[in-house]
């Protein structure tokens, strides 16, 4: 394993022993819904909205049969609520009609579900099935991995995913992404990063421009 990657992983493990998804859910389809709601919305806001949504529609069958207009009202504060409400209902219908009422365990099948892109699919594969190599490239991950030289600084999520997949141990990928989100919230923020107290400062290309890029350019 690359020594730099090994060191970064170990520091993040020490700082965040519990690499848990910040979204609250009780069933696999509820995680799918919560991740869809989290697009361009904070996890904290989603966690305020989902209890009411899941109480109104407590089963997959109920969610699949929900009135889209009612779902819109319940998720309005998450932003882009019309698109999200439609995707939630259609996605749940697809789970029932095509996937036996379960969130599927393959990227190919997940990407067929309305509102599910690669970021969502990777999170579902990692959290629900422990699939090795599941890299969730959200804004925190893209920003921080560029700063650390784990990618070449690309802002393209699919390119960043490929580069990270090439340097991260597959079995560590999902937990790494959860830890990076936590790190991006409390230390390496977008606007005012706390560089003076950053445990990864020695690896940061913005603070140390001479740091090499670890990414395998793909």
Short mmCIF file of N, CA and C in Angstrom, two decimals, residues 127 144 162 166 175 179:
data_model
loop_
_atom_site.label_atom_id
_atom_site.label_comp_id
_atom_site.label_asym_id
_atom_site.label_seq_id
_atom_site.Cartn_x
_atom_site.Cartn_y
_atom_site.Cartn_z
N UNK A 127 -22.78 0.67 2.13
CA UNK A 127 -23.44 0.62 3.44
C UNK A 127 -24.36 -0.58 3.61
N UNK A 144 -11.49 17.53 -0.73
CA UNK A 144 -10.40 17.15 0.18
C UNK A 144 -9.40 16.23 -0.50
N UNK A 162 -12.74 7.10 -10.16
CA UNK A 162 -11.79 6.17 -10.78
C UNK A 162 -10.39 6.33 -10.18
N UNK A 166 -8.30 3.58 -7.69
CA UNK A 166 -6.99 3.07 -8.06
C UNK A 166 -5.98 3.14 -6.91
N UNK A 175 -15.69 3.17 4.17
CA UNK A 175 -15.44 3.84 5.44
C UNK A 175 -14.62 5.11 5.26
N UNK A 179 -15.60 8.90 6.54
CA UNK A 179 -14.69 9.67 7.40
C UNK A 179 -14.31 11.00 6.75
#
